[in-house]
Coordinates of C-alpha atoms in Angstrom, one line a residue:
M1 CA 22.3 -5.4 20.5
D2 CA 22.2 -9.3 20.1
R3 CA 23.6 -11.1 17.1
D4 CA 21.4 -13.7 15.4
P5 CA 22.5 -16.7 14.7
Q6 CA 25.8 -15.1 15.9
P7 CA 29.5 -16.1 16.9
P8 CA 29.3 -15.5 20.6
R9 CA 31.0 -12.2 21.2
S10 CA 34.1 -12.3 23.1
R11 CA 33.3 -11.7 26.9
Q12 CA 36.6 -10.2 27.1
L13 CA 35.4 -7.5 24.7
L14 CA 32.2 -7.0 26.0
R15 CA 33.5 -6.2 29.7
W16 CA 36.1 -3.8 28.1
L17 CA 33.6 -2.2 25.9
A18 CA 31.1 -2.0 28.9
A19 CA 33.7 -0.3 30.8
C20 CA 34.3 2.4 28.3
S21 CA 30.4 2.8 27.6
F22 CA 30.1 3.6 31.9
F23 CA 33.1 5.8 31.5
F24 CA 31.9 7.7 28.4
A25 CA 28.3 8.0 29.8
V26 CA 29.6 10.0 32.5
T27 CA 31.3 12.2 30.4
L28 CA 28.3 12.5 28.1
W29 CA 26.2 13.0 31.3
L30 CA 29.1 15.8 32.3
L31 CA 29.2 17.5 29.1
H32 CA 25.3 17.2 28.1
P33 CA 23.1 16.6 31.1
S34 CA 19.6 15.4 30.6
K35 CA 16.4 14.4 32.6
E36 CA 16.4 10.7 31.7
S37 CA 18.9 8.5 31.1
F38 CA 19.7 6.5 28.0
S39 CA 18.5 2.9 28.9
Q40 CA 15.2 4.4 30.5
A41 CA 14.3 6.8 27.3
G42 CA 11.2 5.6 25.9
S43 CA 9.6 3.1 28.0
T44 CA 7.8 0.2 26.5
S45 CA 3.8 0.9 26.1
T46 CA 1.7 -1.1 28.3
L47 CA 0.0 -3.9 27.0
Q48 CA -3.4 -4.9 27.9
D49 CA -4.4 -7.1 30.8
S50 CA -7.2 -9.7 30.1
S51 CA -7.4 -10.7 33.6
D52 CA -10.3 -8.9 34.6
Y53 CA -11.9 -8.4 31.4
H54 CA -15.5 -8.5 31.0
C55 CA -17.1 -9.1 27.7
E56 CA -20.9 -8.6 27.0
I57 CA -20.5 -9.3 23.3
Q58 CA -18.2 -12.1 22.2
K59 CA -16.5 -11.0 18.8
P60 CA -16.0 -13.9 16.0
V61 CA -12.9 -15.7 16.6
K62 CA -9.8 -15.3 14.4
R63 CA -7.7 -17.9 13.2
V64 CA -4.2 -17.1 12.5
A65 CA -1.2 -19.1 10.7
I66 CA 2.5 -18.5 11.4
V67 CA 5.1 -20.0 9.7
G68 CA 8.1 -20.4 11.3
A69 CA 9.0 -20.6 15.1
G70 CA 12.0 -18.4 15.6
S71 CA 12.3 -15.0 17.1
G72 CA 9.9 -13.6 14.8
G73 CA 7.1 -15.8 14.6
S74 CA 7.4 -16.7 18.4
S75 CA 6.8 -12.9 19.2
A76 CA 4.4 -12.6 16.6
A77 CA 2.2 -15.3 18.2
Y78 CA 3.2 -14.0 21.6
Y79 CA 2.0 -10.4 21.3
I80 CA -1.1 -11.3 19.0
N81 CA -2.5 -12.7 22.1
K82 CA -1.5 -9.4 24.0
F83 CA -2.8 -6.8 21.5
R84 CA -6.1 -8.5 20.3
D85 CA -9.7 -7.2 21.6
Q86 CA -9.7 -8.8 24.7
C87 CA -13.4 -10.0 23.4
R88 CA -11.8 -11.5 20.7
P89 CA -10.9 -15.2 21.0
V90 CA -7.9 -16.0 18.8
S91 CA -6.7 -19.5 17.4
I92 CA -3.1 -19.5 16.7
T93 CA -1.2 -22.2 15.1
V94 CA 2.7 -22.0 14.6
Y95 CA 4.2 -24.3 11.7
E96 CA 8.2 -25.1 12.1
R97 CA 9.7 -27.5 9.6
S98 CA 12.6 -28.3 12.0
S99 CA 12.3 -30.4 15.4
Y100 CA 12.8 -27.8 17.7
V101 CA 11.8 -24.0 18.7
G102 CA 14.2 -20.9 18.5
G103 CA 15.0 -20.7 14.8
R104 CA 18.7 -19.8 14.7
S105 CA 18.8 -19.8 18.3
T106 CA 19.6 -23.2 19.6
T107 CA 22.1 -25.7 21.6
V108 CA 23.8 -28.7 21.2
N109 CA 25.1 -31.0 24.1
I110 CA 28.6 -31.6 24.4
Y111 CA 29.2 -35.7 24.6
D112 CA 25.7 -35.7 23.9
N113 CA 25.0 -34.6 27.5
P114 CA 21.5 -32.3 28.1
L115 CA 23.6 -31.0 31.4
E116 CA 26.3 -29.5 29.0
P117 CA 24.5 -27.6 26.3
V118 CA 26.4 -25.4 24.5
E119 CA 24.9 -22.2 22.0
L120 CA 25.2 -23.1 18.1
G121 CA 23.5 -19.8 17.3
A122 CA 22.4 -16.7 18.9
S123 CA 24.9 -16.5 22.2
I124 CA 24.2 -13.1 23.9
F125 CA 21.7 -10.2 24.2
V126 CA 22.2 -7.0 25.9
K127 CA 20.2 -4.8 28.3
V128 CA 19.0 -2.4 25.6
N129 CA 16.9 -5.6 24.0
R130 CA 13.6 -4.9 25.8
N131 CA 11.8 -7.9 24.1
L132 CA 14.0 -10.4 25.0
V133 CA 14.7 -9.2 28.6
D134 CA 11.1 -8.7 29.4
A135 CA 10.3 -12.0 28.3
V136 CA 13.3 -13.2 30.6
E137 CA 11.4 -11.9 33.7
A138 CA 8.4 -12.7 32.5
F139 CA 9.0 -16.4 32.2
G140 CA 11.2 -16.4 35.2
L141 CA 14.4 -17.7 33.1
S142 CA 17.7 -17.8 34.7
L143 CA 20.6 -16.1 33.3
T144 CA 24.1 -17.5 33.1
N145 CA 26.8 -16.5 35.7
D146 CA 29.6 -14.6 33.3
E147 CA 32.0 -16.6 35.0
E148 CA 30.6 -20.3 34.2
A149 CA 31.4 -19.7 30.9
E150 CA 35.2 -19.6 31.3
P151 CA 37.9 -21.8 31.3
D152 CA 38.7 -22.3 35.0
D153 CA 42.4 -23.1 34.5
A154 CA 43.2 -20.9 31.9
P155 CA 43.5 -17.3 32.1
E156 CA 41.2 -15.5 29.7
V157 CA 42.9 -13.3 27.2
L158 CA 41.3 -11.4 24.1
G159 CA 43.6 -10.8 20.9
I160 CA 42.5 -9.1 17.6
W161 CA 44.3 -11.0 14.9
N162 CA 45.1 -9.4 11.4
G163 CA 46.7 -12.5 10.0
E164 CA 50.2 -11.5 10.4
E165 CA 50.1 -10.0 14.4
F166 CA 47.6 -9.5 17.3
V167 CA 47.0 -5.8 16.8
F168 CA 45.2 -5.6 20.1
T169 CA 45.4 -8.0 23.4
Q170 CA 43.7 -7.4 27.0
S171 CA 43.8 -10.2 29.9
D172 CA 41.0 -10.7 32.1
D173 CA 43.4 -10.4 34.8
D174 CA 44.2 -6.6 34.2
Y175 CA 42.4 -4.1 36.1
S176 CA 39.4 -3.1 33.9
W177 CA 40.4 0.8 34.2
L178 CA 44.1 0.1 33.6
N179 CA 42.7 -1.6 30.3
L180 CA 40.5 1.2 29.3
A181 CA 43.8 3.5 29.7
K182 CA 45.8 1.4 27.5
V183 CA 43.1 1.7 25.2
V184 CA 42.9 5.1 25.3
W185 CA 46.5 5.6 24.9
K186 CA 46.6 3.4 21.9
Y187 CA 43.6 4.8 19.9
G188 CA 43.4 8.0 21.2
F189 CA 40.4 9.3 23.7
M190 CA 38.5 11.1 20.9
N191 CA 38.4 8.2 18.9
V192 CA 36.7 5.7 21.7
Y193 CA 34.6 8.8 23.2
R194 CA 33.2 9.7 19.8
N195 CA 32.4 6.1 19.1
Q196 CA 30.4 5.7 22.1
A197 CA 28.4 8.9 21.9
L198 CA 27.7 8.3 17.9
M199 CA 26.6 4.5 19.2
K200 CA 24.4 5.9 22.1
K201 CA 22.8 8.6 19.8
T202 CA 22.1 5.9 16.7
V203 CA 20.8 3.3 19.4
G204 CA 18.5 5.7 20.8
T205 CA 17.1 6.8 17.7
F206 CA 16.4 3.2 16.8
L207 CA 14.5 2.5 20.1
K208 CA 12.0 5.1 19.1
M209 CA 10.5 2.2 16.8
Y210 CA 9.0 0.7 20.0
E211 CA 6.9 3.5 20.9
K212 CA 4.3 6.0 19.2
P213 CA 3.7 7.8 16.8
Y214 CA 6.4 5.4 14.9
F215 CA 4.8 2.1 16.3
P216 CA 3.3 0.2 14.8
F217 CA 5.1 0.6 11.4
Q218 CA 3.1 0.0 8.4
S219 CA 6.7 0.8 6.1
L220 CA 10.0 0.1 7.3
S221 CA 11.4 2.2 4.6
Q222 CA 9.5 5.1 5.5
T223 CA 10.0 4.8 9.4
A224 CA 13.5 4.6 8.6
F225 CA 13.7 7.3 6.5
D226 CA 11.6 9.8 9.2
L227 CA 13.8 8.9 11.9
G228 CA 17.1 9.8 10.1
L229 CA 18.1 6.1 10.1
T230 CA 18.2 5.7 6.3
A231 CA 21.1 8.6 6.4
I232 CA 23.2 5.8 7.8
T233 CA 22.1 2.7 6.1
T234 CA 22.9 4.7 3.0
T235 CA 26.7 4.5 4.0
T236 CA 29.2 2.0 5.0
G237 CA 30.7 1.4 8.3
S238 CA 33.8 2.9 7.4
Q239 CA 32.2 6.1 5.7
F240 CA 29.9 6.8 8.7
L241 CA 32.7 6.5 11.1
K242 CA 35.0 8.6 9.2
Q243 CA 32.1 11.2 8.6
N244 CA 32.2 11.2 12.5
N245 CA 35.6 11.6 12.8
V246 CA 36.3 8.0 14.4
N247 CA 39.3 7.0 12.9
P248 CA 41.7 4.1 12.2
P249 CA 42.9 2.3 13.7
F250 CA 40.4 2.3 16.0
S251 CA 37.7 1.7 13.8
T252 CA 39.9 -0.8 11.9
D253 CA 40.8 -2.8 14.4
I254 CA 37.9 -2.7 17.1
V255 CA 34.8 -1.8 15.5
Q256 CA 35.9 -4.0 12.7
A257 CA 36.6 -7.1 14.8
S258 CA 33.3 -6.7 16.0
T259 CA 31.4 -6.5 12.5
R260 CA 33.3 -9.7 11.6
V261 CA 32.5 -11.6 14.8
N262 CA 28.6 -10.6 14.8
Y263 CA 28.1 -10.5 10.7
A264 CA 31.2 -12.1 8.9
Q265 CA 31.2 -8.9 6.9
N266 CA 34.2 -6.0 7.1
L267 CA 33.5 -2.5 7.8
D268 CA 33.6 -1.3 4.7
Q269 CA 31.2 -3.8 3.4
I270 CA 28.3 -3.4 6.1
H271 CA 26.0 -0.3 6.5
G272 CA 26.7 2.3 9.4
L273 CA 23.7 1.3 11.2
E274 CA 24.4 -2.2 11.6
A275 CA 28.0 -1.0 12.5
M276 CA 26.7 0.6 15.6
V277 CA 24.5 -2.0 16.5
C278 CA 27.9 -4.1 17.0
M279 CA 29.1 -1.8 19.6
A280 CA 25.6 -1.6 21.4
I281 CA 27.1 -4.0 24.2
E282 CA 26.2 -2.7 27.6
G283 CA 24.6 -5.4 29.7
P284 CA 25.5 -8.6 28.1
M285 CA 23.3 -11.8 28.7
S286 CA 22.3 -15.3 28.0
V287 CA 19.8 -17.9 29.7
K288 CA 21.1 -20.8 31.4
G289 CA 20.4 -23.5 29.0
G290 CA 19.8 -21.8 26.2
N291 CA 18.2 -18.4 24.9
W292 CA 15.9 -20.7 22.8
Q293 CA 13.9 -21.2 25.9
I294 CA 12.7 -17.0 25.3
F295 CA 11.3 -18.4 22.2
D296 CA 9.4 -21.5 23.7
G297 CA 7.9 -19.5 26.6
M298 CA 6.7 -16.9 24.0
I299 CA 4.9 -19.8 22.4
K300 CA 3.6 -21.4 25.4
A301 CA 2.2 -18.1 26.7
S302 CA 0.1 -17.3 23.3
K303 CA -1.3 -20.9 23.7
A304 CA -0.5 -21.4 20.2
S305 CA -0.6 -24.9 18.6
L306 CA 2.8 -25.8 17.7
L307 CA 3.3 -28.0 14.6
L308 CA 7.1 -29.0 14.6
N309 CA 8.7 -31.1 11.8
T310 CA 5.8 -29.4 9.6
S311 CA 6.8 -27.6 6.4
V312 CA 4.4 -25.3 4.6
T313 CA 4.2 -25.9 1.0
D314 CA 1.5 -23.6 -0.2
I315 CA -0.4 -20.5 0.9
T316 CA -3.7 -19.7 -1.5
L317 CA -5.9 -16.8 -1.5
Q318 CA -9.5 -17.9 -1.1
D319 CA -12.7 -16.5 -2.8
D320 CA -13.8 -15.6 0.7
G321 CA -10.5 -13.8 1.6
T322 CA -9.2 -16.2 3.9
Y323 CA -6.0 -18.2 3.1
A324 CA -5.6 -21.9 2.6
L325 CA -2.1 -23.2 3.9
K326 CA -0.9 -26.7 2.5
A327 CA 1.8 -28.3 5.0
T328 CA 3.3 -31.7 5.1
S329 CA 4.6 -33.5 8.4
A330 CA 8.0 -35.4 8.4
L331 CA 6.2 -37.4 11.3
T332 CA 3.6 -39.0 9.4
E333 CA 4.5 -42.0 7.3
S334 CA 2.0 -41.2 4.7
S335 CA 2.3 -38.2 2.4
T336 CA -0.9 -36.9 3.2
D337 CA -0.9 -32.9 3.3
L338 CA -2.3 -31.0 6.1
V339 CA -4.4 -28.2 4.9
D340 CA -6.5 -25.4 6.7
T341 CA -7.8 -21.8 6.3
Y342 CA -7.1 -18.8 8.1
D343 CA -8.0 -15.1 8.5
S344 CA -4.1 -14.0 9.2
V345 CA -1.3 -15.8 7.9
I346 CA 2.4 -14.4 8.9
I347 CA 5.4 -15.8 7.1
A348 CA 8.3 -15.6 9.9
A349 CA 11.1 -17.2 8.2
P350 CA 13.2 -15.6 5.1
L351 CA 10.9 -16.6 2.0
Q352 CA 13.5 -17.2 -0.3
F353 CA 14.6 -20.2 1.7
S354 CA 10.9 -21.5 2.5
N355 CA 10.0 -23.3 -0.7
I356 CA 6.3 -22.0 -0.1
T357 CA 4.3 -21.4 -3.4
L358 CA 2.3 -18.3 -2.8
T359 CA -1.0 -18.1 -5.0
P360 CA -1.5 -15.5 -6.0
T361 CA 2.0 -14.0 -6.4
P362 CA 1.7 -10.8 -3.7
S363 CA 2.2 -7.6 -5.7
L364 CA 4.6 -6.6 -2.7
L365 CA 6.4 -10.0 -2.9
P366 CA 10.0 -9.6 -1.2
S367 CA 13.0 -9.3 -3.3
P368 CA 15.5 -12.1 -2.5
I369 CA 18.6 -11.1 -0.9
P370 CA 21.9 -12.8 -0.4
Y371 CA 22.7 -14.2 3.1
V372 CA 26.2 -15.3 4.8
T373 CA 27.2 -18.9 4.9
L374 CA 28.9 -19.1 8.0
H375 CA 30.6 -22.6 9.1
V376 CA 30.5 -23.3 12.3
T377 CA 32.6 -25.8 14.1
L378 CA 32.4 -26.8 17.7
F379 CA 35.0 -29.3 19.2
A380 CA 36.5 -30.4 22.7
S381 CA 40.3 -31.0 23.0
P382 CA 42.8 -31.5 26.1
H383 CA 45.2 -29.1 24.1
L384 CA 45.2 -25.1 24.7
L385 CA 45.9 -22.8 21.4
S386 CA 49.4 -22.9 20.0
P387 CA 51.2 -19.4 20.7
T388 CA 53.1 -20.6 17.6
A389 CA 50.4 -20.7 15.2
F390 CA 49.9 -16.8 15.9
N391 CA 53.5 -15.6 15.4
L392 CA 54.2 -15.7 19.3
P393 CA 57.1 -17.1 21.3
A394 CA 56.1 -21.0 22.5
S395 CA 56.6 -20.0 25.7
S396 CA 54.3 -17.4 25.8
A397 CA 50.2 -17.6 26.6
C398 CA 48.2 -17.5 23.3
P399 CA 44.8 -15.8 23.8
T400 CA 42.1 -17.7 24.4
V401 CA 39.4 -15.8 22.5
I402 CA 40.5 -14.4 18.9
L403 CA 38.8 -11.8 17.1
T404 CA 39.9 -10.8 13.3
T405 CA 40.6 -8.0 11.5
L406 CA 42.4 -7.5 8.4
S407 CA 45.7 -5.6 7.0
G408 CA 44.8 -3.4 4.5
H409 CA 42.2 -5.1 1.9
N410 CA 43.6 -8.5 1.8
Y411 CA 40.3 -10.3 3.0
S412 CA 41.7 -13.4 2.1
S413 CA 44.4 -13.2 4.5
V414 CA 42.8 -14.5 7.9
P415 CA 40.5 -17.9 7.1
F416 CA 38.4 -17.4 10.5
F417 CA 36.2 -14.6 11.9
S418 CA 36.8 -15.8 15.5
I419 CA 38.0 -18.7 17.8
S420 CA 36.5 -19.0 21.1
T421 CA 37.4 -21.0 24.0
L422 CA 34.4 -21.3 25.7
R423 CA 35.0 -23.4 28.8
S424 CA 36.8 -26.3 30.2
I425 CA 34.9 -29.3 30.6
S426 CA 35.4 -32.9 32.1
N427 CA 35.6 -35.5 29.6
P428 CA 33.5 -38.3 31.0
T429 CA 34.6 -40.4 28.1
H430 CA 38.0 -40.6 28.9
T431 CA 39.5 -43.0 31.2
P432 CA 40.2 -41.3 33.9
P433 CA 37.9 -38.5 33.1
R434 CA 40.2 -35.6 32.1
R435 CA 39.8 -31.7 31.8
E436 CA 39.4 -30.3 28.2
Y437 CA 38.6 -27.1 26.4
V438 CA 35.6 -26.7 24.6
Y439 CA 36.1 -24.4 21.1
K440 CA 34.0 -22.6 19.2
I441 CA 35.2 -21.5 15.3
F442 CA 33.0 -19.5 12.7
S443 CA 34.8 -19.2 9.3
P444 CA 33.7 -18.5 5.9
A445 CA 34.7 -22.2 4.7
P446 CA 34.5 -25.5 6.5
V447 CA 37.8 -25.7 8.8
T448 CA 40.6 -27.8 7.5
A449 CA 42.4 -30.9 9.1
S450 CA 45.5 -28.7 9.0
F451 CA 44.3 -25.6 10.5
L452 CA 43.2 -27.4 13.3
V453 CA 46.5 -29.3 13.7
N454 CA 48.1 -25.7 13.4
I455 CA 46.1 -23.9 16.0
L456 CA 46.4 -26.9 18.6
G457 CA 50.5 -27.2 17.9
L458 CA 50.0 -30.8 16.8
H459 CA 52.6 -32.4 14.9
D460 CA 50.8 -35.2 13.0
T461 CA 49.9 -33.9 9.7
D462 CA 48.1 -36.9 8.5
R463 CA 44.7 -35.6 8.8
E464 CA 41.6 -35.7 6.1
S465 CA 39.4 -33.7 8.3
I466 CA 38.2 -33.0 11.8
A467 CA 36.2 -36.3 12.1
S468 CA 40.0 -38.4 11.4
F469 CA 41.3 -36.8 14.3
S470 CA 42.1 -39.4 17.3
K471 CA 40.1 -38.8 20.4
E472 CA 43.2 -38.0 22.2
D473 CA 43.5 -34.7 20.4
I474 CA 39.7 -34.2 19.5
S475 CA 37.1 -36.1 21.7
W476 CA 34.1 -34.6 20.5
Q477 CA 32.7 -32.5 17.3
Y478 CA 30.1 -30.6 15.8
T479 CA 29.7 -28.6 12.7
K480 CA 26.8 -26.5 11.3
V481 CA 26.3 -24.3 8.3
W482 CA 24.0 -21.4 8.6
H483 CA 22.4 -19.0 6.4
S484 CA 23.0 -16.8 9.3
Y485 CA 22.3 -13.4 8.6
P486 CA 21.9 -11.4 5.1
Y487 CA 24.9 -9.6 3.6
L488 CA 24.3 -5.9 4.8
P489 CA 25.8 -3.5 2.5
P490 CA 24.1 -0.2 2.2
R491 CA 20.8 0.3 1.1
I492 CA 18.0 2.9 1.4
T493 CA 14.8 1.0 1.3
F494 CA 13.5 -2.3 3.1
D495 CA 11.0 -4.9 2.5
D496 CA 7.5 -4.0 4.2
P497 CA 5.5 -6.3 6.5
Q498 CA 2.5 -6.6 4.3
L499 CA 2.2 -8.5 1.5
D500 CA -1.3 -8.3 0.4
A501 CA -3.5 -5.3 -0.2
A502 CA -6.3 -6.6 2.0
G503 CA -4.1 -6.9 5.2
R504 CA -4.3 -10.7 5.7
L505 CA -0.8 -11.8 4.4
W506 CA 2.2 -10.6 6.8
Y507 CA 6.1 -10.9 6.3
T508 CA 8.5 -10.4 9.3
S509 CA 11.9 -11.0 7.5
G510 CA 12.4 -7.7 5.8
I511 CA 14.0 -6.1 8.9
E512 CA 17.0 -8.5 8.6
S513 CA 18.6 -6.1 5.9
F514 CA 18.2 -3.0 8.2
I515 CA 19.1 -5.1 11.3
S516 CA 19.5 -8.8 11.9
T517 CA 19.3 -9.5 15.5
M518 CA 16.9 -11.9 17.9
E519 CA 15.4 -8.4 19.1
T520 CA 14.9 -7.0 16.0
S521 CA 13.2 -10.1 14.5
S522 CA 11.2 -9.9 17.6
L523 CA 10.6 -6.4 17.2
M524 CA 9.0 -6.9 13.8
G525 CA 7.0 -10.1 15.1
M526 CA 5.4 -7.5 17.5
N527 CA 5.1 -4.8 14.9
V528 CA 2.7 -7.3 12.7
A529 CA 1.1 -8.7 15.5
K530 CA -0.2 -4.8 16.2
L531 CA -1.2 -4.6 12.6
V532 CA -3.1 -7.7 12.2
A533 CA -5.0 -6.6 15.2
D534 CA -5.5 -3.6 14.2
R535 CA -6.5 -4.7 10.9
W536 CA -9.3 -6.7 12.6
E537 CA -10.7 -4.0 14.4
L538 CA -10.6 -2.0 11.1
D539 CA -12.3 -4.9 9.2
D540 CA -14.9 -5.3 11.8
G541 CA -15.5 -1.3 12.0
E542 CA -16.1 -1.4 8.0
K543 CA -18.4 -4.4 8.0
G544 CA -20.5 -2.5 11.0
S545 CA -20.8 0.6 8.9
Q546 CA -21.8 -1.2 5.9
G547 CA -24.4 -3.1 8.0
E548 CA -26.1 0.1 9.7
K549 CA -26.1 1.4 6.0
A550 CA -27.7 -1.5 5.0
E551 CA -30.4 -1.2 8.0
R552 CA -30.9 2.1 7.4
S553 CA -31.7 1.6 3.6
E554 CA -34.5 -1.2 4.5
Y555 CA -35.9 1.0 7.1
K556 CA -36.4 3.6 4.4
R557 CA -37.9 1.0 1.9
N558 CA -40.2 -0.2 4.6
D559 CA -41.0 3.4 5.6
L560 CA -42.1 4.3 2.0

């Protein structure tokens, strides 16, 4: 599954795990043959095609406001336009307080060059991510070549660092089956086999949420329970793996490195379902130029009006059952509020960070949940990572992608979650232009100058911050602090999408404490879109029934 807005998973780890996936998929098929493959099970339902639709009676237009233009909001707009009765016009307005579409999926430009974008948030999605993959195909987006994201003059080497030593390394130059043999030798065949089988079974169960009778789901908690997924969310990742005979050091080296790089959380802190999601990595891909283009395409395809730099401040229930929405735009010089009314409102962003006042307070108000504060540090430098910073001989090559795990329960022993050498690049600001390396660090706190001096093997320690480095050492840098994803401890209940009794106020972010990815946010956006469309038809049916009863009553009175 993708990670949202996550550290880029090492392509080395993805390649190795993909090789494992293929190898153990063959083994699973030999042991338990079935008529349909894992990737084909439960294909997505066919959506309505309005191209040849003829309406004898046009239904009243429905006005929809969506707060947030990330994965959930963009998907809600896209699928409302697909799920609606084709004889019902809709008018959709998407409010986004930032200046761009994509939410936590966005890019920044190295050296301010638009030809050199780099993902600041969600970097990779995978083949099993149905909505994202379908959107890429529908919008004709181009995928990046795997080799384009790698340094062309430094062999990619993956290392998993525990604060003292590398517990696992793998070189891109090694034959993939040889790498797999090394892993099996180190961790044992059954650990790797059971982990892959467990992941496939878990993700296969989750995929049923896209299909009837589970889709659309009014209650996330009830659906998770009905599918048996609550039994996985109520245990930690370490407990779940142990219960299924996946043991250390495989679980603490490989699986925990994945939970840390994807969710900044350790295996004994994160629930078992999310731990399994971290291992669903077959078919990694990303959109050339940025994954945000998926969500931009969704909004454009929905024909929604998009209001960027516009913050919603109040959502108020009116006497006629509609909602009045008040917003302010950062693009206008005056402080005049924008006010409009809508039949349905979808809040597609964590409510606790929205600063929106809801009147009246919904009886089903989502409870605040703690989010990870993730520090992202991007920079370009002519220096390779120093082997001595990681207790390697000065003459040896240092891994170009470093994931982390922990030795025992010493959570403070590793001050970062990942260091990735994204690619090599020509620095046009240097005379003459020179080859440099683009790095990305994810950490729980701001990266210090002394840390950068150490990992780059510099000797001048008189630096106060990353901005104080000479252009000869760090030529470009960008930092960002995200509320990246929730803390994901074991839990049994999750916030439902409907916030009011009438079914006119909706919420997509409740799914984040269940699974936090671009794809699952899109799934919830799609789910809410279907619930909204169904509610409109239900309301019309009830009005029609009431109208028929009134006509029959009037007929009887006239007859008398």
